[in-house]
Structure formats: structure tokens, C-alpha cells
PDB file of C-alpha atoms in Angstrom:
ATOM      1  CA  MET G   1     -20.482  22.295 -11.173  1.00 40.00           C
ATOM      2  CA  SER G   2     -18.511  23.955  -8.382  1.00 42.00           C
ATOM      3  CA  ARG G   3     -15.376  25.893  -9.119  1.00 41.00           C
ATOM      4  CA  PHE G   4     -13.264  23.136  -7.518  1.00 42.00           C
ATOM      5  CA  ALA G   5     -14.864  20.304  -9.455  1.00 40.00           C
ATOM      6  CA  SER G   6     -12.532  20.939 -12.378  1.00 39.00           C
ATOM      7  CA  LEU G   7      -9.650  19.633 -10.250  1.00 41.00           C
ATOM      8  CA  GLU G   8     -11.053  16.146 -10.768  1.00 39.00           C
ATOM      9  CA  TYR G   9     -10.553  16.445 -14.540  1.00 40.00           C
ATOM     10  CA  ARG G  10      -6.890  17.416 -14.622  1.00 42.00           C
ATOM     11  CA  ARG G  11      -4.575  15.389 -16.758  1.00 41.00           C
ATOM     12  CA  ILE G  12      -0.865  15.515 -16.131  1.00 41.00           C
ATOM     13  CA  HIS G  13       1.594  15.809 -18.979  1.00 36.00           C
ATOM     14  CA  THR G  14       5.358  15.880 -18.615  1.00 39.00           C
ATOM     15  CA  ASP G  15       5.577  19.551 -17.736  1.00 42.00           C
ATOM     16  CA  LYS G  16       2.040  20.913 -18.032  1.00 45.00           C
ATOM     17  CA  VAL G  17      -1.230  20.483 -16.237  1.00 44.00           C
ATOM     18  CA  GLU G  18      -4.292  20.820 -18.431  1.00 46.00           C
ATOM     19  CA  ASP G  19      -7.783  21.489 -17.183  1.00 45.00           C
ATOM     20  CA  ASN G  20     -10.152  19.680 -19.554  1.00 44.00           C
ATOM     21  CA  THR G  21     -13.185  21.717 -18.558  1.00 48.00           C
ATOM     22  CA  LEU G  22     -11.769  25.126 -19.503  1.00 48.00           C
ATOM     23  CA  GLY G  23      -8.836  24.260 -21.754  1.00 48.00           C
ATOM     24  CA  ILE G  24      -6.427  26.165 -19.510  1.00 48.00           C
ATOM     25  CA  SER G  25      -2.871  24.946 -19.078  1.00 43.00           C
ATOM     26  CA  PHE G  26      -0.131  26.159 -16.772  1.00 41.00           C
ATOM     27  CA  GLU G  27       3.368  25.075 -15.794  1.00 42.00           C
ATOM     28  CA  LYS G  28       3.570  22.527 -13.023  1.00 38.00           C
ATOM     29  CA  GLU G  29       5.759  23.452 -10.070  1.00 37.00           C
ATOM     30  CA  ILE G  30       8.228  20.622  -9.533  1.00 35.00           C
ATOM     31  CA  PRO G  31       9.648  20.361  -6.007  1.00 34.00           C
ATOM     32  CA  TYR G  32      13.240  19.160  -5.838  1.00 33.00           C
ATOM     33  CA  SER G  33      13.429  15.700  -4.288  1.00 36.00           C
ATOM     34  CA  PRO G  34      16.203  13.389  -5.511  1.00 36.00           C
ATOM     35  CA  PHE G  35      15.067  10.666  -3.077  1.00 42.00           C
ATOM     36  CA  ILE G  36      12.123   9.942  -0.847  1.00 52.00           C
ATOM     37  CA  ASP G  37      12.657  11.988   2.297  1.00 56.00           C
ATOM     38  CA  VAL G  38      10.477  10.522   5.019  1.00 62.00           C
ATOM     39  CA  LYS G  39      10.033  13.020   7.848  1.00 75.00           C
ATOM     40  CA  ASP G  40       6.952  11.255   9.225  1.00 78.00           C
ATOM     41  CA  ASP G  41       7.810   7.560   9.536  1.00 85.00           C
ATOM     42  CA  SER G  42       4.221   6.345   9.579  1.00 90.00           C
ATOM     43  CA  PRO G  43       2.216   4.707   6.788  1.00 92.00           C
ATOM     44  CA  GLY G  44       0.590   8.056   5.953  1.00 93.00           C
ATOM     45  CA  GLY G  45       3.896   9.910   6.004  1.00 92.00           C
ATOM     46  CA  ARG G  46       5.503   7.336   3.759  1.00 92.00           C
ATOM     47  CA  LEU G  47       2.562   7.467   1.345  1.00 94.00           C
ATOM     48  CA  ARG G  48       2.792  11.260   1.163  1.00 93.00           C
ATOM     49  CA  ALA G  49       6.582  11.155   0.722  1.00 92.00           C
ATOM     50  CA  ALA G  50       6.331   8.608  -2.104  1.00 93.00           C
ATOM     51  CA  ARG G  51       3.584  10.614  -3.812  1.00 94.00           C
ATOM     52  CA  THR G  52       5.490  13.911  -3.606  1.00 92.00           C
ATOM     53  CA  ALA G  53       8.722  12.247  -4.754  1.00 91.00           C
ATOM     54  CA  LYS G  54       6.816  11.140  -7.875  1.00 92.00           C
ATOM     55  CA  GLN G  55       5.552  14.743  -8.195  1.00 93.00           C
ATOM     56  CA  MET G  56       1.916  13.660  -8.157  1.00 94.00           C
ATOM     57  CA  TYR G  57      -1.133  15.441  -6.820  1.00 95.00           C
ATOM     58  CA  LEU G  58      -3.788  13.542  -4.878  1.00 94.00           C
ATOM     59  CA  VAL G  59      -6.004  13.732  -7.946  1.00 95.00           C
ATOM     60  CA  ASP G  60      -3.304  12.165 -10.119  1.00 95.00           C
ATOM     61  CA  LEU G  61      -2.719   9.305  -7.691  1.00 96.00           C
ATOM     62  CA  ALA G  62      -6.446   8.730  -7.358  1.00 95.00           C
ATOM     63  CA  ALA G  63      -6.851   8.541 -11.125  1.00 95.00           C
ATOM     64  CA  ALA G  64      -3.912   6.158 -11.501  1.00 96.00           C
ATOM     65  CA  THR G  65      -5.009   3.793  -8.719  1.00 95.00           C
ATOM     66  CA  GLY G  66      -8.794   3.971  -8.922  1.00 95.00           C
ATOM     67  CA  LEU G  67      -9.031   5.097  -5.295  1.00 95.00           C
ATOM     68  CA  CYS G  68     -10.844   8.301  -4.384  1.00 94.00           C
ATOM     69  CA  THR G  69      -8.948  11.409  -3.311  1.00 95.00           C
ATOM     70  CA  ARG G  70     -10.643  11.421   0.093  1.00 96.00           C
ATOM     71  CA  THR G  71      -9.411   7.901   0.807  1.00 95.00           C
ATOM     72  CA  ILE G  72      -5.836   8.802  -0.100  1.00 96.00           C
ATOM     73  CA  GLY G  73      -6.019  12.049   1.887  1.00 95.00           C
ATOM     74  CA  LEU G  74      -7.298  10.242   4.979  1.00 96.00           C
ATOM     75  CA  ALA G  75      -4.612   7.577   4.574  1.00 95.00           C
ATOM     76  CA  GLU G  76      -1.915  10.261   4.365  1.00 95.00           C
ATOM     77  CA  ALA G  77      -3.283  11.820   7.559  1.00 94.00           C
ATOM     78  CA  ASN G  78      -3.154   8.371   9.247  1.00 94.00           C
ATOM     79  CA  LYS G  79      -6.903   8.483   9.818  1.00 96.00           C
ATOM     80  CA  LEU G  80      -7.633   5.493   7.599  1.00 94.00           C
ATOM     81  CA  LYS G  81      -5.943   2.108   7.420  1.00 94.00           C
ATOM     82  CA  VAL G  82      -5.426   1.138   3.782  1.00 93.00           C
ATOM     83  CA  SER G  83      -6.388  -2.405   2.766  1.00 93.00           C
ATOM     84  CA  PRO G  84      -3.708  -4.732   1.329  1.00 94.00           C
ATOM     85  CA  PRO G  85      -5.193  -4.696  -2.215  1.00 94.00           C
ATOM     86  CA  SER G  86      -5.199  -0.880  -2.179  1.00 95.00           C
ATOM     87  CA  LEU G  87      -1.625  -0.880  -0.878  1.00 94.00           C
ATOM     88  CA  ARG G  88      -0.650  -3.099  -3.818  1.00 94.00           C
ATOM     89  CA  ARG G  89      -2.201  -0.631  -6.267  1.00 95.00           C
ATOM     90  CA  LEU G  90      -0.532   2.342  -4.563  1.00 95.00           C
ATOM     91  CA  SER G  91       2.859   0.645  -4.450  1.00 94.00           C
ATOM     92  CA  LYS G  92       2.675  -0.278  -8.135  1.00 94.00           C
ATOM     93  CA  VAL G  93       1.901   3.309  -9.185  1.00 95.00           C
ATOM     94  CA  LEU G  94       4.387   4.928  -6.780  1.00 95.00           C
ATOM     95  CA  GLY G  95       7.204   2.466  -7.472  1.00 93.00           C
ATOM     96  CA  VAL G  96       7.780   1.496  -3.840  1.00 93.00           C
ATOM     97  CA  SER G  97       7.179  -1.772  -2.026  1.00 91.00           C
ATOM     98  CA  VAL G  98       4.017  -2.675  -0.148  1.00 91.00           C
ATOM     99  CA  ASP G  99       6.237  -3.287   2.872  1.00 89.00           C
ATOM    100  CA  PHE G 100       7.520   0.303   2.734  1.00 90.00           C
ATOM    101  CA  LEU G 101       4.058   1.871   2.481  1.00 91.00           C
ATOM    102  CA  GLY G 102       2.593  -0.224   5.290  1.00 90.00           C
ATOM    103  CA  CYS G 103       5.574   0.089   7.697  1.00 89.00           C
ATOM    104  CA  PHE G 104       5.417  -3.684   8.042  1.00 88.00           C
ATOM    105  CA  GLU G 105       9.078  -3.985   8.995  1.00 86.00           C
ATOM    106  CA  LYS G 106       8.030  -2.672  12.418  1.00 87.00           C
ATOM    107  CA  LEU G 107       5.721  -5.637  13.076  1.00 88.00           C
ATOM    108  CA  PRO G 108       6.935  -8.206  15.633  1.00 90.00           C
ATOM    109  CA  GLU G 109       8.075 -11.599  14.422  1.00 87.00           C
ATOM    110  CA  SER G 110       8.883 -13.533  17.569  1.00 91.00           C
ATOM    111  CA  THR G 111       6.298 -16.303  17.034  1.00 92.00           C
ATOM    112  CA  LEU G 112       5.293 -18.284  13.966  1.00 91.00           C
ATOM    113  CA  GLY G 113       1.859 -16.638  13.938  1.00 93.00           C
ATOM    114  CA  GLU G 114       3.387 -13.137  13.962  1.00 93.00           C
ATOM    115  CA  ARG G 115       5.746 -14.135  11.161  1.00 92.00           C
ATOM    116  CA  ILE G 116       2.822 -15.459   9.071  1.00 93.00           C
ATOM    117  CA  ILE G 117       0.940 -12.166   9.557  1.00 94.00           C
ATOM    118  CA  LYS G 118       4.043 -10.163   8.679  1.00 92.00           C
ATOM    119  CA  VAL G 119       4.799 -12.099   5.491  1.00 91.00           C
ATOM    120  CA  ARG G 120       1.149 -11.948   4.396  1.00 93.00           C
ATOM    121  CA  LEU G 121       1.130  -8.164   4.790  1.00 93.00           C
ATOM    122  CA  TYR G 122       4.621  -7.863   3.280  1.00 90.00           C
ATOM    123  CA  TYR G 123       3.268  -9.260   0.012  1.00 89.00           C
ATOM    124  CA  GLY G 124       0.046  -7.252   0.326  1.00 91.00           C
ATOM    125  CA  TYR G 125      -2.369 -10.175   0.574  1.00 93.00           C
ATOM    126  CA  THR G 126      -5.669 -10.265   2.419  1.00 95.00           C
ATOM    127  CA  LYS G 127      -6.386 -13.302   4.582  1.00 95.00           C
ATOM    128  CA  ARG G 128      -8.662 -14.690   1.886  1.00 96.00           C
ATOM    129  CA  GLU G 129      -6.042 -14.264  -0.872  1.00 94.00           C
ATOM    130  CA  PHE G 130      -3.201 -15.726   1.197  1.00 93.00           C
ATOM    131  CA  ALA G 131      -5.321 -18.686   2.317  1.00 94.00           C
ATOM    132  CA  ALA G 132      -6.254 -19.415  -1.309  1.00 94.00           C
ATOM    133  CA  LEU G 133      -2.586 -19.185  -2.278  1.00 91.00           C
ATOM    134  CA  LEU G 134      -1.691 -21.731   0.414  1.00 91.00           C
ATOM    135  CA  GLY G 135      -4.679 -23.945  -0.437  1.00 91.00           C
ATOM    136  CA  ILE G 136      -6.253 -23.722   3.022  1.00 94.00           C
ATOM    137  CA  SER G 137      -9.388 -22.171   4.475  1.00 95.00           C
ATOM    138  CA  GLU G 138      -9.475 -18.627   5.757  1.00 96.00           C
ATOM    139  CA  ARG G 139     -10.381 -19.954   9.214  1.00 97.00           C
ATOM    140  CA  THR G 140      -7.293 -22.189   9.272  1.00 95.00           C
ATOM    141  CA  LEU G 141      -5.079 -19.233   8.412  1.00 95.00           C
ATOM    142  CA  TYR G 142      -6.734 -17.204  11.172  1.00 96.00           C
ATOM    143  CA  GLU G 143      -5.988 -19.981  13.670  1.00 96.00           C
ATOM    144  CA  TRP G 144      -2.352 -20.184  12.556  1.00 95.00           C
ATOM    145  CA  GLU G 145      -1.910 -16.424  12.821  1.00 95.00           C
ATOM    146  CA  HIS G 146      -3.374 -16.365  16.323  1.00 95.00           C
ATOM    147  CA  GLU G 147      -1.338 -19.372  17.518  1.00 94.00           C
ATOM    148  CA  ARG G 148      -4.419 -21.534  18.107  1.00 95.00           C
ATOM    149  CA  LYS G 149      -3.133 -24.253  15.785  1.00 94.00           C
ATOM    150  CA  ILE G 150       0.267 -25.123  14.392  1.00 92.00           C
ATOM    151  CA  PRO G 151       0.553 -25.775  10.646  1.00 92.00           C
ATOM    152  CA  PRO G 152       1.153 -29.430   9.715  1.00 92.00           C
ATOM    153  CA  GLU G 153       4.553 -30.336   8.298  1.00 90.00           C
ATOM    154  CA  GLU G 154       3.479 -30.361   4.605  1.00 87.00           C
ATOM    155  CA  GLN G 155       1.933 -26.886   4.949  1.00 88.00           C
ATOM    156  CA  ARG G 156       4.914 -25.607   6.930  1.00 88.00           C
ATOM    157  CA  VAL G 157       7.194 -26.363   3.962  1.00 87.00           C
ATOM    158  CA  ILE G 158       5.041 -24.123   1.744  1.00 86.00           C
ATOM    159  CA  ILE G 159       4.951 -21.361   4.367  1.00 88.00           C
ATOM    160  CA  GLU G 160       8.740 -21.499   4.811  1.00 87.00           C
ATOM    161  CA  ARG G 161       9.174 -20.389   1.176  1.00 85.00           C
ATOM    162  CA  PHE G 162       7.293 -17.202   2.019  1.00 83.00           C
ATOM    163  CA  LEU G 163       8.983 -16.764   5.413  1.00 83.00           C
ATOM    164  CA  ASP G 164      12.448 -16.794   3.835  1.00 82.00           C
ATOM    165  CA  ILE G 165      11.876 -13.192   2.754  1.00 75.00           C
ATOM    166  CA  LEU G 166      11.905 -12.072   6.417  1.00 70.00           C
ATOM    167  CA  MET G 167      15.411 -13.339   7.086  1.00 62.00           C
TER     168      MET G 167
END
């Protein structure tokens, strides 16, 4: 085992960090942050700001979400786009919305297709999950999002419930 492998086994307590491999504990340095201060207004910057506001290390967030530390590190560096299900897990642990972590408020919403994409991502659904929720095929949702087809009136009523969140 390398000397850095023990970082994977840390467990966080309220004010101590314990290393399970050696039984060593030390005081955790707590940076002062009364609110999330977003200097980098990108998905990675927001993820890092939310994580540091919760006073979590990458290892802690990885353990709480089931994602690997490399994935979270690459996402914070904006070198990896995080999937909607992973964004849901991250937002639940960090106590922020999926919309905040994904910067989805910046997406355009001038057409119905763009609004459908935005609301799907706002809730953190994949195309498959959102299509199942609406009771349609994934291909139909794809065609609606890309303005190839217009939803029929009975489906539009269901979609309008979701689109109300954007207004």
C-alpha cells in the first residue's frame, strides 16, 4: 500500500479526521465560509464551492456519493461533464440544487425544445428517465427536444406542469 492510499480510508467526525489504517487523528482545519462564494461561475467552480462550503474533502464527497475522487476532481476542473444521475447524488449530499451545480439557468429557452431540455436537466433526469416519466419513448423525447416534432395536446398538458418551474 502506498503512503497516500490511507487517504481513501479517512472518516470524518465533527472536528477530527481519523486515519483507519494507522489510528492517527488530528484536528481538521475549518475554513471560514458563511455562504457559498462562487468565484468560478462554471459547473466545476460551483461544485468546488459547494464542497468547500460543506467543509468536505474530495475523499469525503466521493464516499458520500459513491463517485470516485478522480471523477469529482475532473468535474471540478471542468474537464468532465457530470451525468444527471451523478448531479442528483452530488446535490443531495451538498445540499444545493441540481440546477445550481449544472449552471442550467444559463441554457437558452426560446423554443419549446430548448425549454424541454432545460426542465429535464433542471430536475436532473436523463432522456430515458424523463421519457419514462412522461410515458413516451426516448426517441419521441429526442424529436421534441430537437424541434423535429411537436408534442400532441394531451402530452403538452403534462409537459406544461414541468415547464411551470421555468417561469
